[in-house]
Amino acid sequence: MALLNRRLGLPLTHLTSAVIQRQFSVTGACRAIQKLTRVRVVDNSTLGNTPYHRPPKCIHVYNKTGVGKVGDKILLAIKGEKKKALIVGHKMPGPTMTPRFDSNNVVLIEDNGNPIGTRIKTPIPYTLRKREGEFSKVLAIARNFV
Amino acid sequence: RASSDGKPPKFQPPPKPVIIDRKTQKEEKRFLSPEFIPPRGRTDPFKYYIERKDMIQRRKVFNIPEFYVGSVLAVTTADPCASDKSKRFVGICIQRGGKGLGATFVLRNVIEEQGVEICYELYSPRIQAIEVLKLEKRLDENLMYLRDALPEYSTFDVNMRPVPRMAHEEIPVNKLQVRMKPKPWSKRWERPKYNIKGIKFELPEHKMKAAQKWSQPWLEFDMLREYDTSKIEEKIRKELSEELEK
């Protein structure tokens, strides 16, 4: 089980037993977030945490360039539905003094900016605090800051 | 021993004792931060001289302690968007890069099962304090393989107390061999190019042998790559000691 998890490049505890028999090799996690990157949902919403046979993927980045960094909104395809999300950390090294995470983290969000989950356990970078106006509700549910 | 002549044996003076003065030896090997040593190139040494003056100015105001790759540090930086305007990060130093004023070091820690790395600039005015919680060396100069190792090797308690250390002890070398997550890794650490001694490779024999195919045994004998820094280091040490005494 651990072997398969690593080959697929993500902690996939939500794989059902029927799929474990399949062995396929997959590219490593993308560094900054663009279309078709697999992301990890870090809040405690049911949509983000229920198991599904496909990992959540980004299908659009709301940005002039198609590359999403911390604080950008993206469109996610989860469990056959489209949902907006906010990027809270990526694998790509950013400016010095900013944290670089080991996985591409994302928080599910409504269209008006309200987060769907109620708690975020994983650390969030302090740089999001600068945009207090847009993300105040997301920052309110965050526990740890890095 | 009674000689065959019947005369007493010739007096042989005892061997002279060799006095090794440990204190002077240790002073010679005093730590010189790697960013002071200029890289090999054709730039005017005057540029590095001016940079070193600025670095020494900064060090007079702010204490940058001695640390190595593998020591656990706690860094407090100033940040306008943090509460109390400052934030503290504890982590193990996995890499020290850059020369001169742009010298950086990367700290890694695993918080709430999420690995976080922050690259700090040593001479940045935003840094308020650097505290060495545990001073030690590891078997390698670059610990980037900790990203592919089991997370227990990168977790350090945020409220860790500094480990006390005697002033004249040698810096301990932690000969820990780290266990890795199953492959694929971000880099093929078993290849001889990385020359990593701190991983306990649990790969089958034939894979380790296949990795040796990429070895370049002629590299260590390549004279054009030689860069002897001993004389440069001596000069810089003298400069440093003179400037810091002023």
Tab-separated table of C-alpha atoms in Angstrom:
chain	number	residue	atom	x	y	z
A	1	MET	CA	0.000	0.000	0.000
A	2	ALA	CA	2.790	2.399	0.910
A	3	LEU	CA	4.595	1.540	-2.345
A	4	LEU	CA	1.576	2.338	-4.446
A	5	ASN	CA	1.005	5.580	-2.544
A	6	ARG	CA	4.519	6.759	-3.314
A	7	ARG	CA	4.377	5.788	-6.963
A	8	LEU	CA	1.271	7.856	-7.404
A	9	GLY	CA	3.050	10.784	-5.852
A	10	LEU	CA	0.365	11.714	-3.282
A	11	PRO	CA	-0.829	10.373	0.071
A	12	LEU	CA	-3.768	8.479	-1.384
A	13	THR	CA	-5.464	6.939	1.581
A	14	HIS	CA	-8.767	7.225	-0.198
A	15	LEU	CA	-8.050	4.570	-2.861
A	16	THR	CA	-10.586	1.773	-2.770
A	17	SER	CA	-9.428	-1.826	-2.661
A	18	ALA	CA	-10.556	-2.433	-6.248
A	19	VAL	CA	-7.951	0.023	-7.584
A	20	ILE	CA	-4.979	-1.208	-5.515
A	21	GLN	CA	-4.367	-4.016	-8.011
A	22	ARG	CA	-3.614	-1.518	-10.786
A	23	GLN	CA	0.016	-0.457	-11.050
A	24	PHE	CA	0.710	2.648	-13.088
A	25	SER	CA	3.528	5.120	-12.930
A	26	VAL	CA	2.735	8.812	-12.695
A	27	THR	CA	4.797	11.990	-12.873
A	28	GLY	CA	5.888	13.636	-9.642
A	29	ALA	CA	3.874	16.477	-8.116
A	30	CYS	CA	3.956	19.679	-10.165
A	31	ARG	CA	5.907	22.535	-8.608
A	32	ALA	CA	3.688	25.576	-9.080
A	33	ILE	CA	0.031	25.048	-9.817
A	34	GLN	CA	-1.272	25.109	-13.377
A	35	LYS	CA	-3.915	23.213	-15.356
A	36	LEU	CA	-4.033	19.486	-14.653
A	37	THR	CA	-1.867	19.554	-11.513
A	38	ARG	CA	-3.011	17.234	-8.802
A	39	VAL	CA	-3.414	19.133	-5.543
A	40	ARG	CA	-3.961	18.271	-1.922
A	41	VAL	CA	-6.971	19.701	-0.117
A	42	VAL	CA	-5.943	20.637	3.418
A	43	ASP	CA	-9.131	21.771	5.114
A	44	ASN	CA	-11.578	19.444	6.858
A	45	SER	CA	-14.439	19.718	4.362
A	46	THR	CA	-16.270	16.515	3.409
A	47	LEU	CA	-15.762	17.200	-0.302
A	48	GLY	CA	-12.013	17.398	0.146
A	49	ASN	CA	-11.599	14.433	2.452
A	50	THR	CA	-13.957	11.749	1.162
A	51	PRO	CA	-12.173	9.120	-0.905
A	52	TYR	CA	-12.566	9.090	-4.674
A	53	HIS	CA	-10.757	7.095	-7.335
A	54	ARG	CA	-9.294	10.249	-8.941
A	55	PRO	CA	-7.241	12.888	-7.146
A	56	PRO	CA	-8.495	16.509	-7.239
A	57	LYS	CA	-7.044	18.299	-10.270
A	58	CYS	CA	-6.761	21.947	-11.218
A	59	ILE	CA	-8.620	22.828	-14.406
A	60	HIS	CA	-8.218	26.604	-14.517
A	61	VAL	CA	-6.089	29.250	-12.850
A	62	TYR	CA	-7.648	32.712	-12.348
A	63	ASN	CA	-4.522	34.555	-13.319
A	64	LYS	CA	-3.101	36.374	-16.337
A	65	THR	CA	-0.376	33.728	-16.597
A	66	GLY	CA	-1.696	30.206	-16.229
A	67	VAL	CA	0.614	29.570	-13.272
A	68	GLY	CA	-0.822	29.747	-9.786
A	69	LYS	CA	1.196	30.808	-6.753
A	70	VAL	CA	0.206	31.288	-3.082
A	71	GLY	CA	-2.927	33.406	-2.833
A	72	ASP	CA	-4.279	32.654	-6.314
A	73	LYS	CA	-7.720	31.222	-6.947
A	74	ILE	CA	-8.086	28.119	-9.089
A	75	LEU	CA	-10.905	25.912	-10.338
A	76	LEU	CA	-10.714	22.353	-9.078
A	77	ALA	CA	-12.354	19.182	-10.396
A	78	ILE	CA	-13.238	17.076	-7.310
A	79	LYS	CA	-15.517	14.043	-7.327
A	80	GLY	CA	-16.941	14.996	-10.684
A	81	GLU	CA	-17.806	18.543	-9.553
A	82	LYS	CA	-16.184	21.906	-10.200
A	83	LYS	CA	-15.175	23.882	-7.131
A	84	LYS	CA	-13.106	26.993	-6.601
A	85	ALA	CA	-10.099	26.810	-4.337
A	86	LEU	CA	-7.355	28.989	-2.905
A	87	ILE	CA	-3.683	27.998	-3.152
A	88	VAL	CA	-1.997	28.063	0.241
A	89	GLY	CA	1.332	26.483	-0.553
A	90	HIS	CA	3.209	24.944	-3.435
A	91	LYS	CA	6.319	22.889	-4.070
A	92	MET	CA	8.016	25.593	-6.128
A	93	PRO	CA	10.602	27.655	-4.241
A	94	GLY	CA	9.429	31.253	-4.034
A	95	PRO	CA	11.162	34.442	-2.825
A	96	THR	CA	13.628	33.974	0.062
A	97	MET	CA	12.087	34.040	3.561
A	98	THR	CA	8.873	32.476	2.209
A	99	PRO	CA	8.129	28.849	3.054
A	100	ARG	CA	8.204	26.085	0.475
A	101	PHE	CA	5.920	23.159	1.147
A	102	ASP	CA	6.418	19.512	0.254
A	103	SER	CA	3.000	19.269	-1.404
A	104	ASN	CA	0.718	21.586	-3.370
A	105	ASN	CA	-1.852	22.653	-0.780
A	106	VAL	CA	-5.241	24.106	-1.517
A	107	VAL	CA	-8.305	25.220	0.496
A	108	LEU	CA	-11.802	24.796	-0.974
A	109	ILE	CA	-13.710	28.035	-1.340
A	110	GLU	CA	-17.130	29.255	-2.519
A	111	ASP	CA	-17.542	31.833	-5.271
A	112	ASN	CA	-17.859	34.658	-2.746
A	113	GLY	CA	-14.680	33.640	-0.935
A	114	ASN	CA	-16.146	31.741	2.022
A	115	PRO	CA	-14.246	28.572	2.878
A	116	ILE	CA	-16.225	25.333	2.891
A	117	GLY	CA	-14.279	23.632	5.682
A	118	THR	CA	-14.126	24.742	9.315
A	119	ARG	CA	-10.496	24.079	10.233
A	120	ILE	CA	-7.098	24.080	8.538
A	121	LYS	CA	-4.482	22.086	10.401
A	122	THR	CA	-1.567	22.413	7.975
A	123	PRO	CA	0.624	25.538	8.281
A	124	ILE	CA	-0.269	28.544	6.114
A	125	PRO	CA	2.296	31.144	4.995
A	126	TYR	CA	2.149	34.571	6.638
A	127	THR	CA	2.118	36.255	3.206
A	128	LEU	CA	-1.610	35.543	2.941
A	129	ARG	CA	-2.182	37.938	5.849
A	130	LYS	CA	-1.297	40.864	3.584
A	131	ARG	CA	-4.490	40.266	1.623
A	132	GLU	CA	-6.556	40.357	4.805
A	133	GLY	CA	-9.621	41.763	3.017
A	134	GLU	CA	-10.140	38.933	0.544
A	135	PHE	CA	-9.077	35.982	2.683
A	136	SER	CA	-10.094	37.043	6.169
A	137	LYS	CA	-12.437	34.068	6.585
A	138	VAL	CA	-9.837	31.568	5.394
A	139	LEU	CA	-7.243	33.082	7.741
A	140	ALA	CA	-9.749	32.898	10.574
A	141	ILE	CA	-10.070	29.113	10.289
A	142	ALA	CA	-6.293	28.565	9.919
A	143	ARG	CA	-4.517	27.228	13.001
A	144	ASN	CA	-0.797	27.312	12.248
A	145	PHE	CA	1.146	29.997	10.443
A	146	VAL	CA	4.662	29.606	9.076
B	1	ARG	CA	71.075	-6.251	29.009
B	2	ALA	CA	74.445	-7.662	29.902
B	3	SER	CA	76.731	-7.365	26.884
B	4	SER	CA	79.041	-10.125	25.801
B	5	ASP	CA	82.101	-7.969	26.698
B	6	GLY	CA	81.167	-7.948	30.347
B	7	LYS	CA	81.077	-4.095	30.321
B	8	PRO	CA	77.881	-2.257	31.392
B	9	PRO	CA	75.566	-1.388	28.420
B	10	LYS	CA	76.032	2.005	26.811
B	11	PHE	CA	73.795	4.669	28.307
B	12	GLN	CA	70.916	5.449	26.014
B	13	PRO	CA	69.114	8.640	26.814
B	14	PRO	CA	65.328	8.349	27.049
B	15	PRO	CA	63.401	9.588	23.956
B	16	LYS	CA	62.539	13.286	24.093
B	17	PRO	CA	58.854	13.833	24.955
B	18	VAL	CA	56.840	15.347	22.095
B	19	ILE	CA	54.663	18.112	23.510
B	20	ILE	CA	51.452	18.624	21.493
B	21	ASP	CA	49.943	21.898	22.546
B	22	ARG	CA	46.257	21.193	21.899
B	23	LYS	CA	45.110	24.741	22.503
B	24	THR	CA	47.223	26.327	19.762
B	25	GLN	CA	46.223	23.543	17.362
B	26	LYS	CA	42.571	24.277	17.994
B	27	GLU	CA	43.051	27.995	17.451
B	28	GLU	CA	44.499	27.302	14.032
B	29	LYS	CA	41.417	25.332	12.983
B	30	ARG	CA	38.997	28.065	14.049
B	31	PHE	CA	35.768	28.143	12.136
B	32	LEU	CA	35.590	30.294	8.998
B	33	SER	CA	32.087	30.690	7.588
B	34	PRO	CA	32.005	29.268	4.040
B	35	GLU	CA	30.508	32.406	2.476
B	36	PHE	CA	33.751	34.330	3.124
B	37	ILE	CA	35.744	32.146	0.772
B	38	PRO	CA	35.514	33.723	-2.704
B	39	PRO	CA	34.544	31.422	-5.573
B	40	ARG	CA	37.068	30.591	-8.246
B	41	GLY	CA	36.800	32.999	-11.139
B	42	ARG	CA	38.184	36.014	-12.910
B	43	THR	CA	36.453	38.727	-10.901
B	44	ASP	CA	38.573	41.364	-9.219
B	45	PRO	CA	39.383	40.332	-5.632
B	46	PHE	CA	38.656	43.925	-4.660
B	47	LYS	CA	34.954	43.229	-5.103
B	48	TYR	CA	35.153	40.404	-2.557
B	49	TYR	CA	37.202	42.617	-0.259
B	50	ILE	CA	34.483	45.284	-0.193
B	51	GLU	CA	31.823	42.630	0.312
B	52	ARG	CA	33.758	41.164	3.206
B	53	LYS	CA	33.972	44.607	4.825
B	54	ASP	CA	30.175	44.888	4.632
B	55	MET	CA	29.764	41.381	6.017
B	56	ILE	CA	32.056	42.175	8.937
B	57	GLN	CA	30.076	45.394	9.610
B	58	ARG	CA	26.881	43.380	9.799
B	59	ARG	CA	28.493	40.786	12.042
B	60	LYS	CA	29.607	43.463	14.474
B	61	VAL	CA	26.018	44.577	14.912
B	62	PHE	CA	24.325	41.189	14.774
B	63	ASN	CA	25.759	37.906	15.968
B	64	ILE	CA	25.775	35.159	13.324
B	65	PRO	CA	26.744	32.008	15.221
B	66	GLU	CA	28.831	29.163	13.947
B	67	PHE	CA	26.688	26.394	12.487
B	68	TYR	CA	26.999	23.593	9.978
B	69	VAL	CA	24.721	21.652	7.676
B	70	GLY	CA	22.862	19.309	9.993
B	71	SER	CA	22.575	21.610	13.007
B	72	VAL	CA	19.176	22.617	14.312
B	73	LEU	CA	18.564	26.381	14.287
B	74	ALA	CA	15.791	28.712	15.416
B	75	VAL	CA	15.473	31.904	13.344
B	76	THR	CA	13.334	34.932	14.330
B	77	THR	CA	12.515	37.255	11.416
B	78	ALA	CA	10.658	40.543	11.286
B	79	ASP	CA	7.420	40.452	9.360
B	80	PRO	CA	4.780	43.191	9.106
B	81	CYS	CA	1.921	40.762	8.571
B	82	ALA	CA	2.640	38.574	11.597
B	83	SER	CA	1.190	39.224	15.051
B	84	ASP	CA	3.948	40.665	17.294
B	85	LYS	CA	5.644	41.660	14.021
B	86	SER	CA	8.095	38.723	14.258
B	87	LYS	CA	7.975	35.013	13.519
B	88	ARG	CA	10.104	32.124	14.709
B	89	PHE	CA	10.992	29.043	12.696
B	90	VAL	CA	12.892	26.009	13.962
B	91	GLY	CA	14.487	23.566	11.561
B	92	ILE	CA	17.505	21.578	10.518
B	93	CYS	CA	19.915	23.269	8.134
B	94	ILE	CA	19.976	21.198	4.957
B	95	GLN	CA	22.014	23.439	2.679
B	96	ARG	CA	24.283	26.468	2.866
B	97	GLY	CA	24.628	28.256	-0.440
B	98	GLY	CA	25.767	31.494	-1.969
B	99	LYS	CA	28.897	33.529	-1.330
B	100	GLY	CA	29.340	36.991	0.085
B	101	LEU	CA	26.325	39.007	1.213
B	102	GLY	CA	23.884	36.753	-0.632
B	103	ALA	CA	24.749	33.731	1.463
B	104	THR	CA	21.680	31.610	2.237
B	105	PHE	CA	20.798	28.619	4.317
B	106	VAL	CA	17.732	26.401	4.062
B	107	LEU	CA	15.953	25.172	7.185
B	108	ARG	CA	13.612	22.222	7.045
B	109	ASN	CA	10.993	21.015	9.504
B	110	VAL	CA	7.869	18.895	9.405
B	111	ILE	CA	4.898	20.665	11.047
B	112	GLU	CA	1.565	18.834	11.348
B	113	GLU	CA	2.767	16.183	8.844
B	114	GLN	CA	3.553	18.864	6.267
B	115	GLY	CA	7.196	19.355	5.317
B	116	VAL	CA	8.177	23.032	5.213
B	117	GLU	CA	11.465	24.520	4.020
B	118	ILE	CA	12.457	28.149	4.296
B	119	CYS	CA	15.512	29.669	2.602
B	120	TYR	CA	16.947	32.494	4.729
B	121	GLU	CA	19.574	35.037	3.747
B	122	LEU	CA	22.280	35.218	6.435
B	123	TYR	CA	22.913	38.947	6.062
B	124	SER	CA	19.335	40.065	5.571
B	125	PRO	CA	18.348	42.930	7.906
B	126	ARG	CA	14.975	41.254	8.405
B	127	ILE	CA	16.528	38.540	10.537
B	128	GLN	CA	16.327	39.463	14.218
B	129	ALA	CA	17.975	36.453	15.851
B	130	ILE	CA	19.646	33.186	14.907
B	131	GLU	CA	19.903	30.665	17.712
B	132	VAL	CA	21.726	27.367	17.406
B	133	LEU	CA	19.699	24.776	19.309
B	134	LYS	CA	21.909	21.823	18.439
B	135	LEU	CA	25.333	22.235	16.903
B	136	GLU	CA	26.436	19.168	15.015
B	137	LYS	CA	27.684	18.037	11.649
B	138	ARG	CA	26.411	15.223	9.471
B	139	LEU	CA	28.116	12.884	7.070
B	140	ASP	CA	27.209	15.033	4.030
B	141	GLU	CA	27.428	18.713	3.076
B	142	ASN	CA	23.963	18.692	1.518
B	143	LEU	CA	20.960	17.093	3.179
B	144	MET	CA	18.464	17.556	0.348
B	145	TYR	CA	17.749	13.823	0.546
B	146	LEU	CA	15.768	14.463	3.719
B	147	ARG	CA	12.881	15.391	1.417
B	148	ASP	CA	12.703	11.754	0.308
B	149	ALA	CA	13.488	10.316	3.724
B	150	LEU	CA	10.881	9.256	6.261
B	151	PRO	CA	9.381	12.360	7.903
B	152	GLU	CA	10.622	11.372	11.369
B	153	TYR	CA	14.153	12.424	10.375
B	154	SER	CA	13.061	15.978	9.598
B	155	THR	CA	10.719	16.586	12.545
B	156	PHE	CA	12.054	18.827	15.265
B	157	ASP	CA	10.122	20.165	18.221
B	158	VAL	CA	9.367	23.865	17.841
B	159	ASN	CA	9.855	24.415	21.561
B	160	MET	CA	13.109	22.492	21.671
B	161	ARG	CA	15.594	23.633	24.308
B	162	PRO	CA	19.122	24.436	23.211
B	163	VAL	CA	21.487	21.516	23.781
B	164	PRO	CA	24.320	22.693	26.065
B	165	ARG	CA	27.806	22.434	24.654
B	166	MET	CA	31.247	22.934	26.219
B	167	ALA	CA	33.337	25.700	24.718
B	168	HIS	CA	36.325	23.656	23.603
B	169	GLU	CA	34.705	20.404	22.612
B	170	GLU	CA	35.014	19.170	19.069
B	171	ILE	CA	31.910	19.517	16.960
B	172	PRO	CA	30.133	16.134	17.064
B	173	VAL	CA	29.546	14.366	13.760
B	174	ASN	CA	26.172	12.628	13.711
B	175	LYS	CA	26.760	9.403	11.798
B	176	LEU	CA	23.068	8.790	11.419
B	177	GLN	CA	22.048	6.710	8.402
B	178	VAL	CA	18.651	7.821	7.275
B	179	ARG	CA	15.960	5.454	5.978
B	180	MET	CA	14.180	6.530	2.831
B	181	LYS	CA	10.632	6.384	1.564
B	182	PRO	CA	10.094	3.917	-1.283
B	183	LYS	CA	11.295	5.080	-4.698
B	184	PRO	CA	10.791	7.234	-6.852
B	185	TRP	CA	12.822	9.970	-5.173
B	186	SER	CA	13.268	13.555	-6.340
B	187	LYS	CA	16.853	12.752	-7.292
B	188	ARG	CA	18.615	9.413	-7.741
B	189	TRP	CA	20.534	9.634	-4.503
B	190	GLU	CA	22.207	6.252	-4.953
B	191	ARG	CA	24.283	7.580	-7.866
B	192	PRO	CA	27.958	8.297	-7.098
B	193	LYS	CA	27.598	11.891	-8.373
B	194	TYR	CA	25.889	12.873	-5.107
B	195	ASN	CA	28.309	10.843	-2.994
B	196	ILE	CA	25.901	10.491	-0.098
B	197	LYS	CA	27.053	8.631	2.964
B	198	GLY	CA	24.140	9.386	5.248
B	199	ILE	CA	21.505	7.135	3.665
B	200	LYS	CA	20.905	3.517	4.551
B	201	PHE	CA	20.216	2.218	1.074
B	202	GLU	CA	17.873	-0.744	1.235
B	203	LEU	CA	18.001	-1.251	-2.522
B	204	PRO	CA	18.894	-4.635	-4.037
B	205	GLU	CA	22.548	-5.269	-4.916
B	206	HIS	CA	22.038	-5.147	-8.671
B	207	LYS	CA	20.528	-1.652	-8.449
B	208	MET	CA	23.468	-0.360	-6.427
B	209	LYS	CA	25.850	-1.857	-8.966
B	210	ALA	CA	23.871	-0.368	-11.865
B	211	ALA	CA	24.109	3.052	-10.203
B	212	GLN	CA	27.908	2.798	-10.203
B	213	LYS	CA	27.757	2.905	-14.017
B	214	TRP	CA	27.449	6.694	-13.700
B	215	SER	CA	30.571	7.050	-11.597
B	216	GLN	CA	33.274	9.359	-12.902
B	217	PRO	CA	36.425	8.161	-11.113
B	218	TRP	CA	38.647	10.526	-13.102
B	219	LEU	CA	37.020	13.622	-11.551
B	220	GLU	CA	39.059	13.567	-8.346
B	221	PHE	CA	42.294	13.622	-10.354
B	222	ASP	CA	41.218	16.453	-12.646
B	223	MET	CA	43.782	19.183	-12.062
B	224	LEU	CA	41.761	21.913	-13.710
B	225	ARG	CA	39.049	21.492	-11.081
B	226	GLU	CA	41.451	21.877	-8.166
B	227	TYR	CA	40.826	24.898	-5.977
B	228	ASP	CA	43.163	25.092	-3.040
B	229	THR	CA	41.650	27.514	-0.548
B	230	SER	CA	44.144	27.130	2.311
B	231	LYS	CA	46.164	30.290	1.568
B	232	ILE	CA	43.071	32.351	0.779
B	233	GLU	CA	41.511	31.130	4.020
B	234	GLU	CA	44.542	32.165	6.058
B	235	LYS	CA	44.471	35.671	4.612
B	236	ILE	CA	40.744	36.003	5.253
B	237	ARG	CA	41.111	34.711	8.812
B	238	LYS	CA	43.771	37.322	9.530
B	239	GLU	CA	41.587	40.027	8.027
B	240	LEU	CA	38.599	38.915	10.067
B	241	SER	CA	40.456	38.749	13.367
B	242	GLU	CA	41.928	42.222	12.774
B	243	GLU	CA	38.604	43.780	11.840
B	244	LEU	CA	36.594	42.182	14.611
B	245	GLU	CA	39.041	43.358	17.263
B	246	LYS	CA	38.602	46.983	16.256
